[in-house]
C-alpha atoms as an extended CHARMM CRD file, in Angstrom:
* protein
*
       193  EXT
         1         1  ASP       CA              0.0580000000        0.0940000000       -0.0490000000  PROA      1               0.0000000000
         2         2  ARG       CA              1.8620000000        2.7890000000       -1.2710000000  PROA      2               0.0000000000
         3         3  SER       CA             -0.3790000000        5.7440000000        0.5220000000  PROA      3               0.0000000000
         4         4  ARG       CA              0.5750000000        4.2500000000        3.6370000000  PROA      4               0.0000000000
         5         5  SER       CA              4.3070000000        3.6700000000        3.5300000000  PROA      5               0.0000000000
         6         6  GLY       CA              5.3550000000        5.8670000000        0.3040000000  PROA      6               0.0000000000
         7         7  SER       CA              9.0690000000        4.6370000000        0.8200000000  PROA      7               0.0000000000
         8         8  TRP       CA              9.1500000000        1.2470000000       -0.9150000000  PROA      8               0.0000000000
         9         9  SER       CA             10.6920000000        2.5330000000       -4.1960000000  PROA      9               0.0000000000
        10        10  ARG       CA             12.3970000000        5.6620000000       -3.0140000000  PROA      10              0.0000000000
        11        11  ARG       CA             15.2020000000        4.7070000000       -0.7550000000  PROA      11              0.0000000000
        12        12  LEU       CA             16.8490000000        1.8180000000       -2.1070000000  PROA      12              0.0000000000
        13        13  THR       CA             17.8760000000        1.9610000000       -5.6750000000  PROA      13              0.0000000000
        14        14  GLU       CA             20.4990000000       -0.6230000000       -6.1170000000  PROA      14              0.0000000000
        15        15  GLY       CA             19.5270000000       -3.6790000000       -9.0060000000  PROA      15              0.0000000000
        16        16  ALA       CA             17.9060000000       -6.9320000000       -8.3220000000  PROA      16              0.0000000000
        17        17  GLY       CA             20.0600000000      -10.2550000000       -7.5280000000  PROA      17              0.0000000000
        18        18  TYR       CA             19.4480000000      -13.5900000000       -7.9710000000  PROA      18              0.0000000000
        19        19  SER       CA             19.2060000000      -14.2850000000       -4.0650000000  PROA      19              0.0000000000
        20        20  SER       CA             16.0610000000      -15.3160000000       -2.8340000000  PROA      20              0.0000000000
        21        21  PRO       CA             14.3510000000      -12.9580000000       -0.0800000000  PROA      21              0.0000000000
        22        22  GLN       CA             13.4060000000      -14.1280000000        3.3120000000  PROA      22              0.0000000000
        23        23  ILE       CA             11.2460000000      -12.7520000000        6.4740000000  PROA      23              0.0000000000
        24        24  ALA       CA             13.4760000000      -13.0940000000        9.5660000000  PROA      24              0.0000000000
        25        25  THR       CA             13.5190000000      -11.1480000000       12.8360000000  PROA      25              0.0000000000
        26        26  LEU       CA             16.7130000000       -9.4880000000       13.4970000000  PROA      26              0.0000000000
        27        27  GLY       CA             17.8950000000       -7.3020000000       16.2520000000  PROA      27              0.0000000000
        28        28  GLY       CA             14.3360000000       -7.6170000000       17.6760000000  PROA      28              0.0000000000
        29        29  ARG       CA             12.6300000000       -6.2840000000       14.2920000000  PROA      29              0.0000000000
        30        30  ARG       CA             10.6410000000       -8.1880000000       11.8360000000  PROA      30              0.0000000000
        31        31  GLN       CA             12.1240000000       -7.7510000000        8.0890000000  PROA      31              0.0000000000
        32        32  ILE       CA             12.6160000000       -8.9060000000        4.6790000000  PROA      32              0.0000000000
        33        33  VAL       CA             16.4970000000       -9.6460000000        4.2750000000  PROA      33              0.0000000000
        34        34  GLN       CA             17.6400000000       -9.7190000000        0.6950000000  PROA      34              0.0000000000
        35        35  PHE       CA             21.0590000000       -9.9380000000       -1.2930000000  PROA      35              0.0000000000
        36        36  ALA       CA             20.5510000000       -7.5710000000       -4.3010000000  PROA      36              0.0000000000
        37        37  ALA       CA             23.2030000000       -6.4060000000       -6.9140000000  PROA      37              0.0000000000
        38        38  GLU       CA             25.5550000000       -4.4000000000       -4.6170000000  PROA      38              0.0000000000
        39        39  SER       CA             24.7330000000       -5.4120000000       -1.0540000000  PROA      39              0.0000000000
        40        40  CYS       CA             22.6360000000       -7.6930000000        1.4560000000  PROA      40              0.0000000000
        41        41  PHE       CA             20.0160000000       -5.7960000000        3.8030000000  PROA      41              0.0000000000
        42        42  GLY       CA             17.2310000000       -5.5800000000        5.8300000000  PROA      42              0.0000000000
        43        43  LEU       CA             13.8260000000       -3.8430000000        5.1720000000  PROA      43              0.0000000000
        44        44  SER       CA             10.8050000000       -3.2750000000        7.2970000000  PROA      44              0.0000000000
        45        45  PRO       CA              7.4420000000       -4.3480000000        6.1490000000  PROA      45              0.0000000000
        46        46  ASP       CA              7.1490000000       -0.6260000000        5.2580000000  PROA      46              0.0000000000
        47        47  GLY       CA              9.8670000000       -0.6560000000        2.7620000000  PROA      47              0.0000000000
        48        48  ARG       CA             12.3670000000        1.3250000000        5.1520000000  PROA      48              0.0000000000
        49        49  LEU       CA             16.1360000000        0.3350000000        5.0300000000  PROA      49              0.0000000000
        50        50  LEU       CA             17.2050000000       -1.1110000000        8.4510000000  PROA      50              0.0000000000
        51        51  TRP       CA             20.7850000000       -2.1950000000        7.7510000000  PROA      51              0.0000000000
        52        52  GLN       CA             22.9730000000       -2.8940000000        4.7970000000  PROA      52              0.0000000000
        53        53  TYR       CA             26.2880000000       -4.8430000000        4.3890000000  PROA      53              0.0000000000
        54        54  ASP       CA             28.3520000000       -4.9730000000        0.9480000000  PROA      54              0.0000000000
        55        55  GLY       CA             31.5320000000       -6.7770000000        2.0240000000  PROA      55              0.0000000000
        56        56  ALA       CA             30.3810000000      -10.0180000000        0.1940000000  PROA      56              0.0000000000
        57        57  SER       CA             28.9310000000       -8.5640000000       -2.8920000000  PROA      57              0.0000000000
        58        58  ASN       CA             30.7030000000       -9.0670000000       -5.9420000000  PROA      58              0.0000000000
        59        59  ARG       CA             28.6560000000       -6.4930000000       -8.0490000000  PROA      59              0.0000000000
        60        60  THR       CA             28.3330000000       -9.0600000000      -10.9090000000  PROA      60              0.0000000000
        61        61  ALA       CA             26.1210000000      -11.9410000000       -9.9530000000  PROA      61              0.0000000000
        62        62  ASN       CA             24.9850000000      -12.1200000000       -6.3110000000  PROA      62              0.0000000000
        63        63  ILE       CA             23.1280000000      -15.6070000000       -6.1530000000  PROA      63              0.0000000000
        64        64  ALA       CA             23.3050000000      -17.5480000000       -2.7560000000  PROA      64              0.0000000000
        65        65  THR       CA             20.6270000000      -16.9130000000       -0.2170000000  PROA      65              0.0000000000
        66        66  PRO       CA             21.9800000000      -15.6560000000        3.0800000000  PROA      66              0.0000000000
        67        67  VAL       CA             21.8220000000      -18.1860000000        5.9540000000  PROA      67              0.0000000000
        68        68  ILE       CA             20.2420000000      -16.5730000000        8.9780000000  PROA      68              0.0000000000
        69        69  TRP       CA             20.0150000000      -17.6850000000       12.5780000000  PROA      69              0.0000000000
        70        70  ASP       CA             20.1930000000      -16.5240000000       16.3120000000  PROA      70              0.0000000000
        71        71  ASN       CA             18.0170000000      -13.7020000000       15.3640000000  PROA      71              0.0000000000
        72        72  ASP       CA             21.0800000000      -11.3140000000       14.7430000000  PROA      72              0.0000000000
        73        73  LYS       CA             23.2330000000      -13.5460000000       12.3640000000  PROA      73              0.0000000000
        74        74  VAL       CA             23.6470000000      -13.3150000000        8.6110000000  PROA      74              0.0000000000
        75        75  PHE       CA             26.1690000000      -15.0590000000        6.3620000000  PROA      75              0.0000000000
        76        76  VAL       CA             26.4330000000      -13.9410000000        2.7800000000  PROA      76              0.0000000000
        77        77  SER       CA             28.7420000000      -15.2760000000        0.2270000000  PROA      77              0.0000000000
        78        78  SER       CA             29.4070000000      -14.8690000000       -3.1700000000  PROA      78              0.0000000000
        79        79  ALA       CA             31.9910000000      -15.6650000000       -6.0540000000  PROA      79              0.0000000000
        80        80  TYR       CA             34.2160000000      -14.1030000000       -8.3720000000  PROA      80              0.0000000000
        81        81  GLY       CA             37.0160000000      -13.3930000000       -6.1580000000  PROA      81              0.0000000000
        82        82  THR       CA             34.9120000000      -12.5040000000       -2.9410000000  PROA      82              0.0000000000
        83        83  GLY       CA             34.1190000000      -14.5970000000       -0.5590000000  PROA      83              0.0000000000
        84        84  GLY       CA             31.5450000000      -14.8830000000        2.7090000000  PROA      84              0.0000000000
        85        85  GLY       CA             31.0660000000      -12.4930000000        5.6020000000  PROA      85              0.0000000000
        86        86  LEU       CA             29.3110000000      -13.2040000000        8.9200000000  PROA      86              0.0000000000
        87        87  VAL       CA             27.3370000000      -10.0900000000       10.3330000000  PROA      87              0.0000000000
        88        88  GLN       CA             25.5650000000       -9.4320000000       13.2330000000  PROA      88              0.0000000000
        89        89  ILE       CA             22.7650000000       -7.3370000000       13.3920000000  PROA      89              0.0000000000
        90        90  ARG       CA             22.2940000000       -5.3050000000       16.5110000000  PROA      90              0.0000000000
        91        91  LYS       CA             20.1250000000       -2.0850000000       17.7400000000  PROA      91              0.0000000000
        92        92  ARG       CA             22.0170000000        1.0620000000       17.2910000000  PROA      92              0.0000000000
        93        93  GLY       CA             19.8200000000        3.9160000000       18.6500000000  PROA      93              0.0000000000
        94        94  ARG       CA             16.3230000000        3.6710000000       16.9170000000  PROA      94              0.0000000000
        95        95  GLY       CA             17.5870000000        1.6280000000       14.1190000000  PROA      95              0.0000000000
        96        96  LEU       CA             19.8880000000       -1.3810000000       13.3240000000  PROA      96              0.0000000000
        97        97  GLN       CA             23.5400000000       -1.9700000000       12.3500000000  PROA      97              0.0000000000
        98        98  ALA       CA             25.3330000000       -4.5890000000       10.7040000000  PROA      98              0.0000000000
        99        99  ASN       CA             28.6260000000       -5.2870000000       11.8990000000  PROA      99              0.0000000000
       100       100  GLU       CA             30.9900000000       -7.6850000000       10.4180000000  PROA      100             0.0000000000
       101       101  VAL       CA             32.4320000000      -10.4350000000       12.6380000000  PROA      101             0.0000000000
       102       102  TYR       CA             34.6340000000      -12.2410000000        9.9950000000  PROA      102             0.0000000000
       103       103  PHE       CA             35.2120000000      -12.4330000000        6.4210000000  PROA      103             0.0000000000
       104       104  GLN       CA             36.1830000000      -15.8090000000        4.8950000000  PROA      104             0.0000000000
       105       105  ASP       CA             37.4190000000      -15.3980000000        1.2550000000  PROA      105             0.0000000000
       106       106  LYS       CA             37.6660000000      -19.0470000000        0.8400000000  PROA      106             0.0000000000
       107       107  MET       CA             33.8650000000      -19.6820000000        1.2510000000  PROA      107             0.0000000000
       108       108  ALA       CA             33.1620000000      -17.9220000000       -2.3610000000  PROA      108             0.0000000000
       109       109  ASN       CA             29.7240000000      -19.5960000000       -3.0940000000  PROA      109             0.0000000000
       110       110  HSD       CA             28.6920000000      -18.9540000000       -6.8640000000  PROA      110             0.0000000000
       111       111  HSD       CA             25.5860000000      -20.1430000000       -7.2690000000  PROA      111             0.0000000000
       112       112  GLY       CA             24.8950000000      -23.4670000000       -4.8680000000  PROA      112             0.0000000000
       113       113  GLY       CA             24.1960000000      -21.9320000000       -1.7360000000  PROA      113             0.0000000000
       114       114  VAL       CA             25.3630000000      -22.3820000000        1.7290000000  PROA      114             0.0000000000
       115       115  VAL       CA             23.6830000000      -24.6900000000        4.4870000000  PROA      115             0.0000000000
       116       116  ARG       CA             24.1550000000      -24.4730000000        8.3940000000  PROA      116             0.0000000000
       117       117  VAL       CA             24.1340000000      -27.4700000000       10.4400000000  PROA      117             0.0000000000
       118       118  ASP       CA             24.6950000000      -26.7900000000       14.1060000000  PROA      118             0.0000000000
       119       119  ASP       CA             27.6300000000      -24.4300000000       14.5520000000  PROA      119             0.0000000000
       120       120  HSD       CA             29.3030000000      -25.0150000000       10.8090000000  PROA      120             0.0000000000
       121       121  LEU       CA             28.5290000000      -23.9610000000        7.3650000000  PROA      121             0.0000000000
       122       122  TYR       CA             28.8210000000      -26.0770000000        4.4600000000  PROA      122             0.0000000000
       123       123  GLY       CA             29.1740000000      -24.8730000000        0.7030000000  PROA      123             0.0000000000
       124       124  PHE       CA             31.0490000000      -25.2570000000       -2.3840000000  PROA      124             0.0000000000
       125       125  GLY       CA             33.6340000000      -22.1160000000       -2.5880000000  PROA      125             0.0000000000
       126       126  SER       CA             37.0920000000      -21.3400000000       -3.8570000000  PROA      126             0.0000000000
       127       127  GLY       CA             38.2380000000      -23.7490000000       -6.6220000000  PROA      127             0.0000000000
       128       128  GLY       CA             34.6150000000      -25.6010000000       -6.7610000000  PROA      128             0.0000000000
       129       129  ARG       CA             35.6760000000      -27.3910000000       -3.6420000000  PROA      129             0.0000000000
       130       130  LEU       CA             33.3200000000      -28.2120000000       -0.5960000000  PROA      130             0.0000000000
       131       131  TYR       CA             33.9890000000      -26.6380000000        2.4900000000  PROA      131             0.0000000000
       132       132  CYS       CA             32.8700000000      -26.8700000000        6.1660000000  PROA      132             0.0000000000
       133       133  ILE       CA             33.5440000000      -23.7150000000        8.1550000000  PROA      133             0.0000000000
       134       134  GLU       CA             32.7210000000      -22.8410000000       11.6350000000  PROA      134             0.0000000000
       135       135  ALA       CA             29.8750000000      -20.4850000000       11.8140000000  PROA      135             0.0000000000
       136       136  SER       CA             30.8810000000      -18.4950000000       14.6100000000  PROA      136             0.0000000000
       137       137  SER       CA             34.5340000000      -17.8990000000       13.5430000000  PROA      137             0.0000000000
       138       138  GLY       CA             34.9570000000      -18.4830000000       10.1130000000  PROA      138             0.0000000000
       139       139  GLU       CA             37.7210000000      -20.9210000000       10.6220000000  PROA      139             0.0000000000
       140       140  ILE       CA             37.9850000000      -23.8820000000        8.0800000000  PROA      140             0.0000000000
       141       141  ALA       CA             37.2560000000      -27.2020000000        9.3750000000  PROA      141             0.0000000000
       142       142  TRP       CA             37.8460000000      -28.8790000000        6.3860000000  PROA      142             0.0000000000
       143       143  VAL       CA             37.9260000000      -28.7700000000        2.4180000000  PROA      143             0.0000000000
       144       144  ASP       CA             37.4490000000      -31.3420000000       -0.2380000000  PROA      144             0.0000000000
       145       145  GLN       CA             37.0480000000      -31.6160000000       -4.1600000000  PROA      145             0.0000000000
       146       146  SER       CA             33.9860000000      -33.5580000000       -3.5560000000  PROA      146             0.0000000000
       147       147  VAL       CA             32.1110000000      -33.7740000000       -6.7240000000  PROA      147             0.0000000000
       148       148  GLY       CA             33.0470000000      -30.1330000000       -7.8410000000  PROA      148             0.0000000000
       149       149  LYS       CA             31.3010000000      -26.8980000000       -8.0910000000  PROA      149             0.0000000000
       150       150  GLY       CA             27.4700000000      -27.3460000000       -7.7140000000  PROA      150             0.0000000000
       151       151  SER       CA             24.8110000000      -27.1770000000       -5.1970000000  PROA      151             0.0000000000
       152       152  LEU       CA             23.5270000000      -28.8090000000       -1.9150000000  PROA      152             0.0000000000
       153       153  ILE       CA             20.9480000000      -29.4290000000        0.5220000000  PROA      153             0.0000000000
       154       154  TYR       CA             20.7950000000      -30.9520000000        4.0190000000  PROA      154             0.0000000000
       155       155  ALA       CA             18.5420000000      -33.8650000000        5.4110000000  PROA      155             0.0000000000
       156       156  ASP       CA             18.9700000000      -36.5410000000        8.1740000000  PROA      156             0.0000000000
       157       157  GLY       CA             22.6530000000      -35.5590000000        8.7920000000  PROA      157             0.0000000000
       158       158  GLN       CA             23.7380000000      -35.7730000000        5.3960000000  PROA      158             0.0000000000
       159       159  LEU       CA             24.5500000000      -33.4420000000        2.2910000000  PROA      159             0.0000000000
       160       160  TYR       CA             23.2080000000      -34.0200000000       -0.8920000000  PROA      160             0.0000000000
       161       161  CYS       CA             25.4210000000      -32.6700000000       -3.3600000000  PROA      161             0.0000000000
       162       162  LEU       CA             24.8020000000      -31.9780000000       -6.9710000000  PROA      162             0.0000000000
       163       163  SER       CA             27.8470000000      -30.9910000000       -9.1920000000  PROA      163             0.0000000000
       164       164  GLU       CA             27.7230000000      -28.9460000000      -12.7250000000  PROA      164             0.0000000000
       165       165  SER       CA             29.2040000000      -32.0800000000      -14.0810000000  PROA      165             0.0000000000
       166       166  HSD       CA             26.3970000000      -34.4680000000      -13.0900000000  PROA      166             0.0000000000
       167       167  ARG       CA             27.5660000000      -36.1760000000      -10.1220000000  PROA      167             0.0000000000
       168       168  ILE       CA             25.8530000000      -36.3500000000       -7.1200000000  PROA      168             0.0000000000
       169       169  ALA       CA             27.3100000000      -37.4870000000       -3.5870000000  PROA      169             0.0000000000
       170       170  LEU       CA             26.1660000000      -38.1540000000       -0.3550000000  PROA      170             0.0000000000
       171       171  VAL       CA             28.4130000000      -36.5900000000        2.4640000000  PROA      171             0.0000000000
       172       172  GLU       CA             28.1250000000      -36.7650000000        6.1310000000  PROA      172             0.0000000000
       173       173  ALA       CA             27.4200000000      -33.4360000000        7.4600000000  PROA      173             0.0000000000
       174       174  THR       CA             30.2110000000      -33.3010000000       10.4270000000  PROA      174             0.0000000000
       175       175  PRO       CA             32.9720000000      -30.8230000000       11.0350000000  PROA      175             0.0000000000
       176       176  ASP       CA             35.4070000000      -33.9530000000       11.6540000000  PROA      176             0.0000000000
       177       177  GLY       CA             36.4300000000      -34.2640000000        8.2430000000  PROA      177             0.0000000000
       178       178  TYR       CA             34.8570000000      -35.1410000000        4.8070000000  PROA      178             0.0000000000
       179       179  ARG       CA             32.9680000000      -38.2690000000        4.7370000000  PROA      179             0.0000000000
       180       180  GLU       CA             31.2620000000      -39.4710000000        1.7000000000  PROA      180             0.0000000000
       181       181  ASN       CA             28.9800000000      -42.3070000000        1.5920000000  PROA      181             0.0000000000
       182       182  GLY       CA             28.4780000000      -43.0370000000       -2.2730000000  PROA      182             0.0000000000
       183       183  ARG       CA             28.1720000000      -40.9090000000       -5.4610000000  PROA      183             0.0000000000
       184       184  PHE       CA             26.6880000000      -41.8040000000       -8.6220000000  PROA      184             0.0000000000
       185       185  LYS       CA             26.4540000000      -39.7480000000      -12.0540000000  PROA      185             0.0000000000
       186       186  ILE       CA             23.0070000000      -38.5840000000      -13.6780000000  PROA      186             0.0000000000
       187       187  GLU       CA             22.2610000000      -38.3610000000      -17.5170000000  PROA      187             0.0000000000
       188       188  TYR       CA             23.8420000000      -35.5780000000      -19.6250000000  PROA      188             0.0000000000
       189       189  PHE       CA             21.4130000000      -33.5090000000      -21.2410000000  PROA      189             0.0000000000
       190       190  GLY       CA             23.7130000000      -31.0800000000      -22.9650000000  PROA      190             0.0000000000
       191       191  LYS       CA             24.3270000000      -28.2280000000      -20.1470000000  PROA      191             0.0000000000
       192       192  PRO       CA             25.8630000000      -28.0050000000      -16.8370000000  PROA      192             0.0000000000
       193       193  SER       CA             23.5190000000      -29.7960000000      -14.2250000000  PROA      193             0.0000000000
């Protein structure tokens, strides 16, 4: 309803990204979190900019959806020589502020997303390798070539990894090391999977 808010299209003018928006409560405020062309930000339901973080933006193709937890943490990642940063959203006066906790250049996720399991983040990063990093510190727990750059999801203690080269692997979601429980190839239809 423009008549009530009026600010939706005037305050934030950066272009769209490829990341999916999310609804979250951060710093005690319900908001829409979006990773767009130049930054990740939080918008109030009436369209006011609440906070903004540009440390993980590659300004080419920001694709991975941010990972949000604990009502104040947002991990944002992109490729093209960038990496991933964890910010903590805190109240500042009447508004909110994004404070960078760390930046991990190896977690440069191109398009397959990052998942959080307990206190670890898993995702394909630099060199198309699969990374496991400690979510709170950014320290690398392990890295493995796995199936090569691709996407992943988490279910029942396992990472289901799909590479661009049509390989799927089942990998234990544990910070103790890379443990693959099997893999297979899917049919090639002329383009990367």
